[in-house]
PDB file of C-alpha atoms in Angstrom:
ATOM      1  CA  UNK A  16      -3.576   7.552 -22.176  1.00 55.00           C
ATOM      2  CA  UNK A  17      -5.788   6.045 -19.486  1.00 58.00           C
ATOM      3  CA  UNK A  18      -4.037   5.538 -16.152  1.00 67.00           C
ATOM      4  CA  UNK A  19      -3.976   2.074 -14.658  1.00 75.00           C
ATOM      5  CA  UNK A  20      -6.484   1.290 -11.930  1.00 82.00           C
ATOM      6  CA  UNK A  21      -5.090   0.820  -8.435  1.00 82.00           C
ATOM      7  CA  UNK A  22      -6.769  -2.219  -6.903  1.00 85.00           C
ATOM      8  CA  UNK A  23      -7.042  -1.881  -3.154  1.00 86.00           C
ATOM      9  CA  UNK A  24      -8.918  -3.169  -0.195  1.00 85.00           C
ATOM     10  CA  UNK A  25     -11.440  -1.029   1.642  1.00 86.00           C
ATOM     11  CA  UNK A  26      -9.013  -0.829   4.593  1.00 86.00           C
ATOM     12  CA  UNK A  27      -6.267   0.414   2.260  1.00 88.00           C
ATOM     13  CA  UNK A  28      -8.585   3.059   0.810  1.00 91.00           C
ATOM     14  CA  UNK A  29      -9.572   4.182   4.301  1.00 93.00           C
ATOM     15  CA  UNK A  30      -5.919   4.429   5.352  1.00 92.00           C
ATOM     16  CA  UNK A  31      -5.067   6.629   2.345  1.00 93.00           C
ATOM     17  CA  UNK A  32      -8.084   8.866   2.931  1.00 96.00           C
ATOM     18  CA  UNK A  33      -7.107   9.257   6.604  1.00 96.00           C
ATOM     19  CA  UNK A  34      -3.524  10.124   5.667  1.00 96.00           C
ATOM     20  CA  UNK A  35      -4.729  12.664   3.097  1.00 96.00           C
ATOM     21  CA  UNK A  36      -6.986  14.298   5.702  1.00 96.00           C
ATOM     22  CA  UNK A  37      -4.108  14.414   8.219  1.00 97.00           C
ATOM     23  CA  UNK A  38      -1.792  16.020   5.643  1.00 97.00           C
ATOM     24  CA  UNK A  39      -4.314  18.610   4.464  1.00 96.00           C
ATOM     25  CA  UNK A  40      -5.820  19.572   7.818  1.00 95.00           C
ATOM     26  CA  UNK A  41      -3.098  19.063  10.429  1.00 96.00           C
ATOM     27  CA  UNK A  42       0.325  18.956   8.787  1.00 96.00           C
ATOM     28  CA  UNK A  43      -0.276  21.822   6.311  1.00 96.00           C
ATOM     29  CA  UNK A  44      -1.359  24.081   9.170  1.00 96.00           C
ATOM     30  CA  UNK A  45       1.621  23.089  11.326  1.00 96.00           C
ATOM     31  CA  UNK A  46       4.161  23.711   8.582  1.00 95.00           C
ATOM     32  CA  UNK A  47       2.540  27.050   7.691  1.00 94.00           C
ATOM     33  CA  UNK A  48       3.014  28.068  11.325  1.00 95.00           C
ATOM     34  CA  UNK A  49       6.695  26.998  11.199  1.00 92.00           C
ATOM     35  CA  UNK A  50       7.222  29.076   8.043  1.00 91.00           C
ATOM     36  CA  UNK A  51       5.532  32.090   9.653  1.00 92.00           C
ATOM     37  CA  UNK A  52       7.712  31.791  12.780  1.00 90.00           C
ATOM     38  CA  UNK A  53      10.869  31.436  10.698  1.00 88.00           C
ATOM     39  CA  UNK A  54       9.981  34.536   8.628  1.00 88.00           C
ATOM     40  CA  UNK A  55       9.466  36.533  11.813  1.00 88.00           C
ATOM     41  CA  UNK A  56      13.088  35.864  12.767  1.00 84.00           C
ATOM     42  CA  UNK A  57      14.207  38.267  10.039  1.00 79.00           C
ATOM     43  CA  UNK A  58      16.542  37.486   7.137  1.00 79.00           C
ATOM     44  CA  UNK A  59      15.356  34.214   5.537  1.00 79.00           C
ATOM     45  CA  UNK A  60      18.336  33.840   3.170  1.00 79.00           C
ATOM     46  CA  UNK A  61      20.418  32.095   5.851  1.00 80.00           C
ATOM     47  CA  UNK A  62      17.609  30.751   8.043  1.00 85.00           C
ATOM     48  CA  UNK A  63      17.869  26.977   8.551  1.00 88.00           C
ATOM     49  CA  UNK A  64      14.413  26.737  10.175  1.00 89.00           C
ATOM     50  CA  UNK A  65      12.842  28.453   7.177  1.00 91.00           C
ATOM     51  CA  UNK A  66      14.631  26.144   4.722  1.00 91.00           C
ATOM     52  CA  UNK A  67      13.609  23.055   6.718  1.00 92.00           C
ATOM     53  CA  UNK A  68       9.978  24.202   6.901  1.00 93.00           C
ATOM     54  CA  UNK A  69       9.901  24.881   3.148  1.00 94.00           C
ATOM     55  CA  UNK A  70      11.358  21.408   2.479  1.00 96.00           C
ATOM     56  CA  UNK A  71       8.724  19.877   4.739  1.00 96.00           C
ATOM     57  CA  UNK A  72       5.998  21.827   2.930  1.00 96.00           C
ATOM     58  CA  UNK A  73       7.265  20.520  -0.446  1.00 97.00           C
ATOM     59  CA  UNK A  74       7.237  16.943   0.889  1.00 97.00           C
ATOM     60  CA  UNK A  75       3.698  17.324   2.226  1.00 96.00           C
ATOM     61  CA  UNK A  76       2.412  18.764  -1.045  1.00 97.00           C
ATOM     62  CA  UNK A  77       4.134  16.001  -3.058  1.00 96.00           C
ATOM     63  CA  UNK A  78       2.551  13.314  -0.856  1.00 96.00           C
ATOM     64  CA  UNK A  79      -0.872  14.980  -1.134  1.00 96.00           C
ATOM     65  CA  UNK A  80      -0.524  14.911  -4.914  1.00 96.00           C
ATOM     66  CA  UNK A  81       0.622  11.261  -4.866  1.00 94.00           C
ATOM     67  CA  UNK A  82      -2.313  10.174  -2.685  1.00 93.00           C
ATOM     68  CA  UNK A  83      -4.690  12.176  -4.871  1.00 93.00           C
ATOM     69  CA  UNK A  84      -3.539  10.242  -7.941  1.00 91.00           C
ATOM     70  CA  UNK A  85      -3.855   6.908  -6.119  1.00 90.00           C
ATOM     71  CA  UNK A  86      -7.368   7.721  -4.942  1.00 91.00           C
ATOM     72  CA  UNK A  87      -8.425   9.048  -8.350  1.00 92.00           C
ATOM     73  CA  UNK A  88      -7.564   5.689  -9.914  1.00 89.00           C
ATOM     74  CA  UNK A  89      -8.581   3.527  -6.958  1.00 89.00           C
ATOM     75  CA  UNK A  90     -10.751   0.503  -7.540  1.00 88.00           C
ATOM     76  CA  UNK A  91     -11.902  -1.045  -4.278  1.00 87.00           C
ATOM     77  CA  UNK A  92     -12.302  -4.806  -4.319  1.00 82.00           C
ATOM     78  CA  UNK A  93     -15.851  -5.719  -3.317  1.00 76.00           C
ATOM     79  CA  UNK A  94     -15.590  -9.134  -1.726  1.00 65.00           C
ATOM     80  CA  UNK A  95     -19.221 -10.008  -2.415  1.00 65.00           C
ATOM     81  CA  UNK A  96     -18.429  -9.918  -6.146  1.00 64.00           C
ATOM     82  CA  UNK A  97     -15.648 -12.521  -6.058  1.00 67.00           C
ATOM     83  CA  UNK A  98     -15.575 -16.299  -5.683  1.00 68.00           C
ATOM     84  CA  UNK A  99     -14.983 -17.073  -1.996  1.00 74.00           C
ATOM     85  CA  UNK A 100     -13.122 -20.297  -2.884  1.00 86.00           C
ATOM     86  CA  UNK A 101     -10.476 -18.542  -4.977  1.00 91.00           C
ATOM     87  CA  UNK A 102      -7.571 -16.301  -4.028  1.00 92.00           C
ATOM     88  CA  UNK A 103      -8.092 -12.641  -4.891  1.00 90.00           C
ATOM     89  CA  UNK A 104      -7.089  -9.178  -3.676  1.00 89.00           C
ATOM     90  CA  UNK A 105      -8.182  -8.701  -0.079  1.00 87.00           C
ATOM     91  CA  UNK A 106      -7.871 -12.274   1.112  1.00 90.00           C
ATOM     92  CA  UNK A 107      -5.282 -13.825   3.386  1.00 92.00           C
ATOM     93  CA  UNK A 108      -3.660 -16.992   2.108  1.00 95.00           C
ATOM     94  CA  UNK A 109      -1.810 -19.661   4.053  1.00 96.00           C
ATOM     95  CA  UNK A 110       0.620 -21.606   1.873  1.00 96.00           C
ATOM     96  CA  UNK A 111       3.164 -24.348   2.402  1.00 97.00           C
ATOM     97  CA  UNK A 112       6.647 -23.656   0.995  1.00 95.00           C
ATOM     98  CA  UNK A 113       7.717 -27.067  -0.363  1.00 93.00           C
ATOM     99  CA  UNK A 114      11.476 -26.358  -0.432  1.00 92.00           C
ATOM    100  CA  UNK A 115      11.769 -24.905   3.086  1.00 93.00           C
ATOM    101  CA  UNK A 116       8.991 -27.086   4.534  1.00 94.00           C
ATOM    102  CA  UNK A 117       7.296 -24.180   6.296  1.00 96.00           C
ATOM    103  CA  UNK A 118       3.913 -22.516   6.331  1.00 96.00           C
ATOM    104  CA  UNK A 119       3.646 -18.881   5.328  1.00 95.00           C
ATOM    105  CA  UNK A 120       0.780 -16.421   5.358  1.00 95.00           C
ATOM    106  CA  UNK A 121       0.262 -13.545   2.931  1.00 93.00           C
ATOM    107  CA  UNK A 122      -2.445 -10.958   2.545  1.00 93.00           C
ATOM    108  CA  UNK A 123      -2.960 -10.136  -1.131  1.00 93.00           C
ATOM    109  CA  UNK A 124      -3.370  -6.374  -1.550  1.00 92.00           C
ATOM    110  CA  UNK A 125      -3.147  -3.777  -4.301  1.00 90.00           C
ATOM    111  CA  UNK A 126       0.325  -2.502  -5.166  1.00 88.00           C
ATOM    112  CA  UNK A 127      -0.145   0.761  -3.256  1.00 87.00           C
ATOM    113  CA  UNK A 128      -0.801  -1.175  -0.018  1.00 90.00           C
ATOM    114  CA  UNK A 129       2.009  -3.734  -0.285  1.00 92.00           C
ATOM    115  CA  UNK A 130       4.308  -4.048   2.734  1.00 92.00           C
ATOM    116  CA  UNK A 131       6.363  -7.229   2.976  1.00 89.00           C
ATOM    117  CA  UNK A 132       7.222  -6.580   6.635  1.00 93.00           C
ATOM    118  CA  UNK A 133       3.497  -6.845   7.434  1.00 93.00           C
ATOM    119  CA  UNK A 134       2.976  -9.869   5.170  1.00 92.00           C
ATOM    120  CA  UNK A 135       1.052  -7.797   2.613  1.00 94.00           C
ATOM    121  CA  UNK A 136       2.073  -8.683  -0.929  1.00 95.00           C
ATOM    122  CA  UNK A 137       0.999  -6.966  -4.109  1.00 94.00           C
ATOM    123  CA  UNK A 138      -1.316  -8.619  -6.590  1.00 93.00           C
ATOM    124  CA  UNK A 139       1.257  -7.489  -9.178  1.00 92.00           C
ATOM    125  CA  UNK A 140       4.249  -9.219  -7.532  1.00 93.00           C
ATOM    126  CA  UNK A 141       5.372 -12.590  -8.913  1.00 94.00           C
ATOM    127  CA  UNK A 142       3.970 -14.463  -5.893  1.00 93.00           C
ATOM    128  CA  UNK A 143       0.759 -12.416  -5.847  1.00 94.00           C
ATOM    129  CA  UNK A 144       0.156 -12.955  -9.576  1.00 94.00           C
ATOM    130  CA  UNK A 145       0.802 -16.682  -9.237  1.00 94.00           C
ATOM    131  CA  UNK A 146      -1.604 -17.084  -6.297  1.00 95.00           C
ATOM    132  CA  UNK A 147      -4.547 -15.114  -7.769  1.00 94.00           C
ATOM    133  CA  UNK A 148      -7.372 -17.380  -8.916  1.00 93.00           C
ATOM    134  CA  UNK A 149      -6.133 -20.558  -7.215  1.00 94.00           C
ATOM    135  CA  UNK A 150      -8.001 -22.636  -4.616  1.00 94.00           C
ATOM    136  CA  UNK A 151      -7.174 -24.613  -1.472  1.00 95.00           C
ATOM    137  CA  UNK A 152      -5.181 -27.774  -2.249  1.00 95.00           C
ATOM    138  CA  UNK A 153      -3.633 -26.502  -5.477  1.00 95.00           C
ATOM    139  CA  UNK A 154       0.106 -26.558  -6.107  1.00 95.00           C
ATOM    140  CA  UNK A 155       1.633 -23.389  -7.528  1.00 95.00           C
ATOM    141  CA  UNK A 156       5.032 -22.686  -9.083  1.00 94.00           C
ATOM    142  CA  UNK A 157       6.265 -19.115  -8.884  1.00 93.00           C
ATOM    143  CA  UNK A 158       9.079 -17.836 -11.086  1.00 91.00           C
ATOM    144  CA  UNK A 159      11.083 -15.316  -9.010  1.00 87.00           C
ATOM    145  CA  UNK A 160      14.502 -13.716  -9.241  1.00 88.00           C
ATOM    146  CA  UNK A 161      15.728 -16.329  -6.758  1.00 85.00           C
ATOM    147  CA  UNK A 162      14.415 -19.179  -8.913  1.00 90.00           C
ATOM    148  CA  UNK A 163      11.242 -21.243  -8.935  1.00 93.00           C
ATOM    149  CA  UNK A 164       9.348 -21.497  -5.646  1.00 93.00           C
ATOM    150  CA  UNK A 165       6.764 -24.251  -5.068  1.00 95.00           C
ATOM    151  CA  UNK A 166       3.756 -23.548  -2.849  1.00 96.00           C
ATOM    152  CA  UNK A 167       0.715 -25.551  -1.849  1.00 96.00           C
ATOM    153  CA  UNK A 168      -2.377 -23.507  -0.934  1.00 96.00           C
ATOM    154  CA  UNK A 169      -3.555 -24.540   2.546  1.00 96.00           C
ATOM    155  CA  UNK A 170      -6.186 -21.963   3.446  1.00 95.00           C
ATOM    156  CA  UNK A 171      -7.958 -18.883   2.102  1.00 93.00           C
ATOM    157  CA  UNK A 172      -9.488 -16.398   4.535  1.00 90.00           C
ATOM    158  CA  UNK A 173     -11.615 -13.404   3.640  1.00 81.00           C
ATOM    159  CA  UNK A 174     -11.042 -10.124   5.406  1.00 68.00           C
ATOM    160  CA  UNK A 175     -13.851  -9.423   7.836  1.00 56.00           C
TER     161      UNK A 175
END
């Protein structure tokens, strides 16, 4: 079975590659040193430092594997290939929430980059899916768990 492609921005790809490098080069070495020091203390069967270092090593290796899978299936959005007047992954969208009468701004990103606290929403989320392909001035209805939300697209900005 072919794995699904992970759409992401160039910045998102760079961030994952930097994290992978940090984990492989810096964190692996640091945890190996912790394990070595804990072993030198003698009996490891009741050594809390050893257990903690081994847990940390497992976490690091799991994250390295996770990032590896994300990068293997990464598809970077090339902005030159998409219509500049339409919403797509990588752009920032300003919308007007009709019900709450307020403007909101979202950056549409791939699912692996999504972070609602930073205003980054996934292209696979209900709002992200609904916005993709629309232009400035269009009205959009989004079916969410909280009910239907009405937005009007005010502005589309491309990431520099």
